[in-house]
PDB file of C-alpha atoms in Angstrom:
ATOM      1  CA  ARG A   1     -24.865   7.131  10.807  1.00  0.00           C
ATOM      2  CA  TYR A   2     -23.944   8.751   7.492  1.00  0.00           C
ATOM      3  CA  PHE A   3     -20.371   9.327   6.343  1.00  0.00           C
ATOM      4  CA  ALA A   4     -19.582  11.028   3.076  1.00  0.00           C
ATOM      5  CA  VAL A   5     -17.344   9.172   0.674  1.00  0.00           C
ATOM      6  CA  ALA A   6     -14.108  11.047   0.081  1.00  0.00           C
ATOM      7  CA  GLN A   7     -13.361  12.385  -3.389  1.00  0.00           C
ATOM      8  CA  PRO A   8     -12.954   9.361  -5.673  1.00  0.00           C
ATOM      9  CA  SER A   9      -9.375   8.568  -6.590  1.00  0.00           C
ATOM     10  CA  ASP A  10      -8.007   6.825  -9.620  1.00  0.00           C
ATOM     11  CA  VAL A  11      -6.101   4.438  -7.349  1.00  0.00           C
ATOM     12  CA  LEU A  12      -6.419   3.549  -3.670  1.00  0.00           C
ATOM     13  CA  ILE A  13      -3.126   2.370  -2.175  1.00  0.00           C
ATOM     14  CA  VAL A  14      -3.333   0.320   1.010  1.00  0.00           C
ATOM     15  CA  GLY A  15      -0.002   0.772   2.773  1.00  0.00           C
ATOM     16  CA  ALA A  16       2.202   3.852   3.126  1.00  0.00           C
ATOM     17  CA  GLY A  17       5.524   2.039   3.345  1.00  0.00           C
ATOM     18  CA  PRO A  18       8.267   2.436   0.733  1.00  0.00           C
ATOM     19  CA  ALA A  19       6.516   0.319  -1.924  1.00  0.00           C
ATOM     20  CA  GLY A  20       3.206   2.156  -1.487  1.00  0.00           C
ATOM     21  CA  LEU A  21       4.860   5.582  -1.577  1.00  0.00           C
ATOM     22  CA  PHE A  22       6.849   4.693  -4.675  1.00  0.00           C
ATOM     23  CA  ALA A  23       3.736   3.268  -6.356  1.00  0.00           C
ATOM     24  CA  ALA A  24       1.942   6.590  -5.753  1.00  0.00           C
ATOM     25  CA  PHE A  25       4.920   8.430  -7.262  1.00  0.00           C
ATOM     26  CA  GLN A  26       4.962   6.205 -10.361  1.00  0.00           C
ATOM     27  CA  LEU A  27       1.193   6.544 -10.755  1.00  0.00           C
ATOM     28  CA  GLY A  28       1.500  10.315 -10.317  1.00  0.00           C
ATOM     29  CA  LEU A  29       3.997  10.438 -13.186  1.00  0.00           C
ATOM     30  CA  LEU A  30       1.316   8.783 -15.325  1.00  0.00           C
ATOM     31  CA  GLY A  31      -1.327  11.319 -14.276  1.00  0.00           C
ATOM     32  CA  PHE A  32      -3.262   9.183 -11.779  1.00  0.00           C
ATOM     33  CA  LYS A  33      -4.589  10.626  -8.503  1.00  0.00           C
ATOM     34  CA  CYS A  34      -3.976   8.423  -5.460  1.00  0.00           C
ATOM     35  CA  ARG A  35      -5.319   8.038  -1.966  1.00  0.00           C
ATOM     36  CA  ILE A  36      -3.022   6.213   0.454  1.00  0.00           C
ATOM     37  CA  VAL A  37      -4.379   4.596   3.623  1.00  0.00           C
ATOM     38  CA  ASP A  38      -2.316   3.118   6.431  1.00  0.00           C
ATOM     39  CA  ALA A  39      -3.060   1.709   9.874  1.00  0.00           C
ATOM     40  CA  LEU A  40      -0.082   3.570  11.313  1.00  0.00           C
ATOM     41  CA  ASP A  41      -0.158   7.234  12.301  1.00  0.00           C
ATOM     42  CA  ARG A  42       2.368   8.279   9.630  1.00  0.00           C
ATOM     43  CA  ALA A  43       3.996   7.194   6.404  1.00  0.00           C
ATOM     44  CA  GLY A  44       6.916   4.800   6.423  1.00  0.00           C
ATOM     45  CA  GLY A  45       5.636   1.372   7.372  1.00  0.00           C
ATOM     46  CA  GLN A  46       8.280  -1.020   8.632  1.00  0.00           C
ATOM     47  CA  CYS A  47      11.093   1.394   7.746  1.00  0.00           C
ATOM     48  CA  ILE A  48       9.856   3.792  10.402  1.00  0.00           C
ATOM     49  CA  GLU A  49       8.490   1.276  12.898  1.00  0.00           C
ATOM     50  CA  TYR A  50      11.385  -1.181  12.974  1.00  0.00           C
ATOM     51  CA  TYR A  51      14.485   0.442  11.573  1.00  0.00           C
ATOM     52  CA  ALA A  52      14.188   4.205  11.342  1.00  0.00           C
ATOM     53  CA  ASP A  53      17.850   4.580  12.360  1.00  0.00           C
ATOM     54  CA  LYS A  54      19.230   1.268  11.068  1.00  0.00           C
ATOM     55  CA  PRO A  55      21.158   1.112   7.809  1.00  0.00           C
ATOM     56  CA  ILE A  56      19.513  -0.175   4.623  1.00  0.00           C
ATOM     57  CA  TYR A  57      21.811  -1.384   1.879  1.00  0.00           C
ATOM     58  CA  ASP A  58      19.492  -2.400  -1.003  1.00  0.00           C
ATOM     59  CA  VAL A  59      18.492   1.029  -2.370  1.00  0.00           C
ATOM     60  CA  PRO A  60      20.131   1.765  -5.732  1.00  0.00           C
ATOM     61  CA  GLY A  61      22.316   4.854  -5.829  1.00  0.00           C
ATOM     62  CA  ARG A  62      22.747   4.885  -2.051  1.00  0.00           C
ATOM     63  CA  SER A  63      25.512   2.905  -0.392  1.00  0.00           C
ATOM     64  CA  VAL A  64      23.579   3.174   2.862  1.00  0.00           C
ATOM     65  CA  VAL A  65      20.396   4.962   3.928  1.00  0.00           C
ATOM     66  CA  THR A  66      18.354   4.818   7.126  1.00  0.00           C
ATOM     67  CA  GLY A  67      14.665   4.026   7.094  1.00  0.00           C
ATOM     68  CA  GLN A  68      13.890   7.615   8.143  1.00  0.00           C
ATOM     69  CA  GLU A  69      16.039   9.069   5.343  1.00  0.00           C
ATOM     70  CA  LEU A  70      14.457   6.758   2.787  1.00  0.00           C
ATOM     71  CA  VAL A  71      10.895   7.637   3.791  1.00  0.00           C
ATOM     72  CA  CYS A  72      11.657  11.364   3.866  1.00  0.00           C
ATOM     73  CA  GLY A  73      13.132  11.120   0.362  1.00  0.00           C
ATOM     74  CA  LEU A  74      10.124   9.182  -0.945  1.00  0.00           C
ATOM     75  CA  LEU A  75       7.682  11.702   0.543  1.00  0.00           C
ATOM     76  CA  GLU A  76       9.652  14.582  -0.994  1.00  0.00           C
ATOM     77  CA  GLN A  77       9.655  12.814  -4.374  1.00  0.00           C
ATOM     78  CA  LEU A  78       5.887  12.172  -4.130  1.00  0.00           C
ATOM     79  CA  ALA A  79       4.867  15.647  -2.885  1.00  0.00           C
ATOM     80  CA  PRO A  80       4.245  17.280  -6.306  1.00  0.00           C
ATOM     81  CA  PHE A  81       1.469  14.757  -7.010  1.00  0.00           C
ATOM     82  CA  GLU A  82      -0.458  15.684  -3.842  1.00  0.00           C
ATOM     83  CA  PRO A  83      -1.825  12.281  -2.834  1.00  0.00           C
ATOM     84  CA  GLN A  84      -4.517  12.165  -0.179  1.00  0.00           C
ATOM     85  CA  PHE A  85      -3.262  10.393   2.977  1.00  0.00           C
ATOM     86  CA  SER A  86      -5.474   8.686   5.559  1.00  0.00           C
ATOM     87  CA  PHE A  87      -3.488   7.499   8.580  1.00  0.00           C
ATOM     88  CA  ASN A  88      -4.762   5.456  11.539  1.00  0.00           C
ATOM     89  CA  THR A  89      -7.046   3.898   8.944  1.00  0.00           C
ATOM     90  CA  VAL A  90      -7.617   0.234   8.130  1.00  0.00           C
ATOM     91  CA  ALA A  91      -9.055  -0.884   4.796  1.00  0.00           C
ATOM     92  CA  ARG A  92     -11.869  -3.139   5.974  1.00  0.00           C
ATOM     93  CA  SER A  93     -14.051  -4.488   3.172  1.00  0.00           C
ATOM     94  CA  LEU A  94     -13.811  -4.479  -0.591  1.00  0.00           C
ATOM     95  CA  SER A  95     -16.718  -4.532  -3.031  1.00  0.00           C
ATOM     96  CA  ALA A  96     -17.263  -3.782  -6.686  1.00  0.00           C
ATOM     97  CA  SER A  97     -19.516  -0.802  -7.387  1.00  0.00           C
ATOM     98  CA  ALA A  98     -22.097  -0.749 -10.163  1.00  0.00           C
ATOM     99  CA  ASN A  99     -20.023   1.911 -11.940  1.00  0.00           C
ATOM    100  CA  GLY A 100     -17.033  -0.444 -12.289  1.00  0.00           C
ATOM    101  CA  ARG A 101     -15.062   1.171  -9.484  1.00  0.00           C
ATOM    102  CA  TRP A 102     -13.984  -0.445  -6.224  1.00  0.00           C
ATOM    103  CA  ARG A 103     -15.480   0.644  -2.934  1.00  0.00           C
ATOM    104  CA  VAL A 104     -13.376   0.070   0.161  1.00  0.00           C
ATOM    105  CA  GLU A 105     -14.925   0.545   3.575  1.00  0.00           C
ATOM    106  CA  LEU A 106     -12.410   2.098   5.925  1.00  0.00           C
ATOM    107  CA  SER A 107     -12.210   2.112   9.710  1.00  0.00           C
ATOM    108  CA  GLY A 108     -13.943   5.065  11.294  1.00  0.00           C
ATOM    109  CA  GLY A 109     -16.906   4.833   8.914  1.00  0.00           C
ATOM    110  CA  ASP A 110     -15.212   6.399   5.898  1.00  0.00           C
ATOM    111  CA  ALA A 111     -15.178   4.799   2.455  1.00  0.00           C
ATOM    112  CA  ALA A 112     -12.986   5.157  -0.608  1.00  0.00           C
ATOM    113  CA  GLN A 113     -13.809   4.641  -4.262  1.00  0.00           C
ATOM    114  CA  ALA A 114     -11.173   3.982  -6.903  1.00  0.00           C
ATOM    115  CA  SER A 115     -10.784   2.426 -10.315  1.00  0.00           C
ATOM    116  CA  ALA A 116      -7.982   0.219  -8.985  1.00  0.00           C
ATOM    117  CA  VAL A 117      -6.626  -0.827  -5.596  1.00  0.00           C
ATOM    118  CA  VAL A 118      -2.957  -1.486  -4.871  1.00  0.00           C
ATOM    119  CA  VAL A 119      -2.247  -3.484  -1.722  1.00  0.00           C
ATOM    120  CA  ALA A 120       1.298  -2.415  -0.866  1.00  0.00           C
ATOM    121  CA  GLY A 121       1.686  -4.765   2.032  1.00  0.00           C
ATOM    122  CA  GLY A 122       4.698  -5.256   4.182  1.00  0.00           C
ATOM    123  CA  TRP A 123       4.675  -7.887   6.894  1.00  0.00           C
ATOM    124  CA  GLY A 124       2.854  -5.434   9.175  1.00  0.00           C
ATOM    125  CA  ILE A 125      -0.312  -5.730   7.104  1.00  0.00           C
ATOM    126  CA  ILE A 126      -0.499  -9.452   7.820  1.00  0.00           C
ATOM    127  CA  GLY A 127       0.773  -9.257  11.377  1.00  0.00           C
ATOM    128  CA  PRO A 128       0.216  -6.821  14.230  1.00  0.00           C
ATOM    129  CA  ARG A 129      -1.283  -3.445  13.326  1.00  0.00           C
ATOM    130  CA  THR A 130      -1.875  -0.379  15.445  1.00  0.00           C
ATOM    131  CA  ALA A 131      -5.329   0.816  14.338  1.00  0.00           C
ATOM    132  CA  GLY A 132      -7.131  -1.278  16.962  1.00  0.00           C
ATOM    133  CA  ASP A 133      -8.196  -4.202  14.777  1.00  0.00           C
ATOM    134  CA  ASP A 134      -7.664  -7.753  15.993  1.00  0.00           C
ATOM    135  CA  GLU A 135      -8.561  -9.305  12.659  1.00  0.00           C
ATOM    136  CA  ASN A 136      -7.069  -8.912   9.192  1.00  0.00           C
ATOM    137  CA  PRO A 137      -9.844  -7.719   6.885  1.00  0.00           C
ATOM    138  CA  ILE A 138      -7.741  -8.382   3.767  1.00  0.00           C
ATOM    139  CA  LEU A 139      -8.166 -12.104   4.408  1.00  0.00           C
ATOM    140  CA  ASN A 140     -11.754 -11.658   3.178  1.00  0.00           C
ATOM    141  CA  TRP A 141     -10.965  -9.772  -0.026  1.00  0.00           C
ATOM    142  CA  GLU A 142     -10.836 -12.876  -2.260  1.00  0.00           C
ATOM    143  CA  ILE A 143      -7.507 -11.864  -3.798  1.00  0.00           C
ATOM    144  CA  GLY A 144      -5.866 -15.228  -3.216  1.00  0.00           C
ATOM    145  CA  LEU A 145      -4.136 -14.559   0.117  1.00  0.00           C
ATOM    146  CA  ALA A 146      -2.715 -17.840   1.426  1.00  0.00           C
ATOM    147  CA  ASP A 147       0.185 -18.382   3.804  1.00  0.00           C
ATOM    148  CA  ASN A 148       0.475 -14.592   4.166  1.00  0.00           C
ATOM    149  CA  VAL A 149       1.195 -13.966   0.462  1.00  0.00           C
ATOM    150  CA  VAL A 150      -0.796 -13.342  -2.716  1.00  0.00           C
ATOM    151  CA  PRO A 151       0.368 -14.953  -5.958  1.00  0.00           C
ATOM    152  CA  VAL A 152       0.495 -12.295  -8.686  1.00  0.00           C
ATOM    153  CA  ASP A 153       0.945 -12.114 -12.426  1.00  0.00           C
ATOM    154  CA  THR A 154       4.471 -10.703 -12.790  1.00  0.00           C
ATOM    155  CA  ALA A 155       3.537  -8.815 -15.949  1.00  0.00           C
ATOM    156  CA  THR A 156       0.992  -6.702 -14.044  1.00  0.00           C
ATOM    157  CA  PHE A 157       1.212  -7.633 -10.328  1.00  0.00           C
ATOM    158  CA  GLN A 158      -2.537  -8.157 -10.454  1.00  0.00           C
ATOM    159  CA  SER A 159      -4.102 -10.558  -7.965  1.00  0.00           C
ATOM    160  CA  ARG A 160      -6.722 -13.071  -9.019  1.00  0.00           C
ATOM    161  CA  GLN A 161      -9.233 -10.223  -8.626  1.00  0.00           C
ATOM    162  CA  PRO A 162      -9.156  -7.923 -11.710  1.00  0.00           C
ATOM    163  CA  GLY A 163      -8.271  -4.368 -10.714  1.00  0.00           C
ATOM    164  CA  ILE A 164      -6.625  -5.376  -7.429  1.00  0.00           C
ATOM    165  CA  TYR A 165      -2.822  -5.328  -7.480  1.00  0.00           C
ATOM    166  CA  VAL A 166      -0.424  -6.539  -4.792  1.00  0.00           C
ATOM    167  CA  ILE A 167       3.152  -5.326  -4.303  1.00  0.00           C
ATOM    168  CA  GLY A 168       5.673  -5.447  -1.478  1.00  0.00           C
ATOM    169  CA  ASP A 169       6.230  -8.303   0.942  1.00  0.00           C
ATOM    170  CA  MET A 170       2.673  -9.598   0.465  1.00  0.00           C
ATOM    171  CA  CYS A 171       3.028 -10.541  -3.197  1.00  0.00           C
ATOM    172  CA  SER A 172       4.496 -13.842  -4.313  1.00  0.00           C
ATOM    173  CA  TYR A 173       6.044 -15.082  -7.546  1.00  0.00           C
ATOM    174  CA  SER A 174       8.903 -17.308  -8.622  1.00  0.00           C
ATOM    175  CA  GLY A 175      12.216 -15.772  -7.602  1.00  0.00           C
ATOM    176  CA  LYS A 176      10.662 -13.187  -5.261  1.00  0.00           C
ATOM    177  CA  LEU A 177      13.120 -11.505  -2.904  1.00  0.00           C
ATOM    178  CA  ARG A 178      11.828  -9.612   0.127  1.00  0.00           C
ATOM    179  CA  LEU A 179      13.871  -6.485  -0.410  1.00  0.00           C
ATOM    180  CA  ILE A 180      12.836  -2.842  -0.609  1.00  0.00           C
ATOM    181  CA  LEU A 181      14.353  -2.885  -4.083  1.00  0.00           C
ATOM    182  CA  SER A 182      11.868  -5.593  -5.123  1.00  0.00           C
ATOM    183  CA  GLY A 183       8.956  -3.503  -3.839  1.00  0.00           C
ATOM    184  CA  PHE A 184      10.155  -0.578  -5.958  1.00  0.00           C
ATOM    185  CA  HIS A 185      10.339  -2.829  -9.023  1.00  0.00           C
ATOM    186  CA  GLU A 186       6.829  -4.157  -8.361  1.00  0.00           C
ATOM    187  CA  ALA A 187       5.491  -0.594  -8.036  1.00  0.00           C
TER     188      ALA A 187
END
């Protein structure tokens, strides 16, 4: 069965939660085109799944914001950069292409190519997901995932695999706080 590879992106972002959306915005400001994939059926990650209506207190400039309000604001901020979204999609396997780009096989037979990959993983990426996969394909990506986190270089947030970056709850470094604010900083 043949599936065409979608238009190559500069950066593939795995995870459409707050950190992934903000990463796409920051990359857009720098002129990079992004494709964002997520196992859920919409953007928002844990903010939408677990606390869409609950108050969040760690977003600068907002004394309180709900998960739904935060995600709507991030999507509005990101809209001018026109990222390509792929929902209900799991990033399955990762391989280096001969042209120096990364190729990521996606559920449903699609594939993505990008110069860099950002894994913007909340706890959902390492726990239950809704795209019908019982396994966690990222365990096989050789990025250093151990005990549900990936140690990163805090100057770049790069994993041990050059060109693969990890932000959000999945990355680990000395002094790491699991706050939305930290995910924004990492992006």
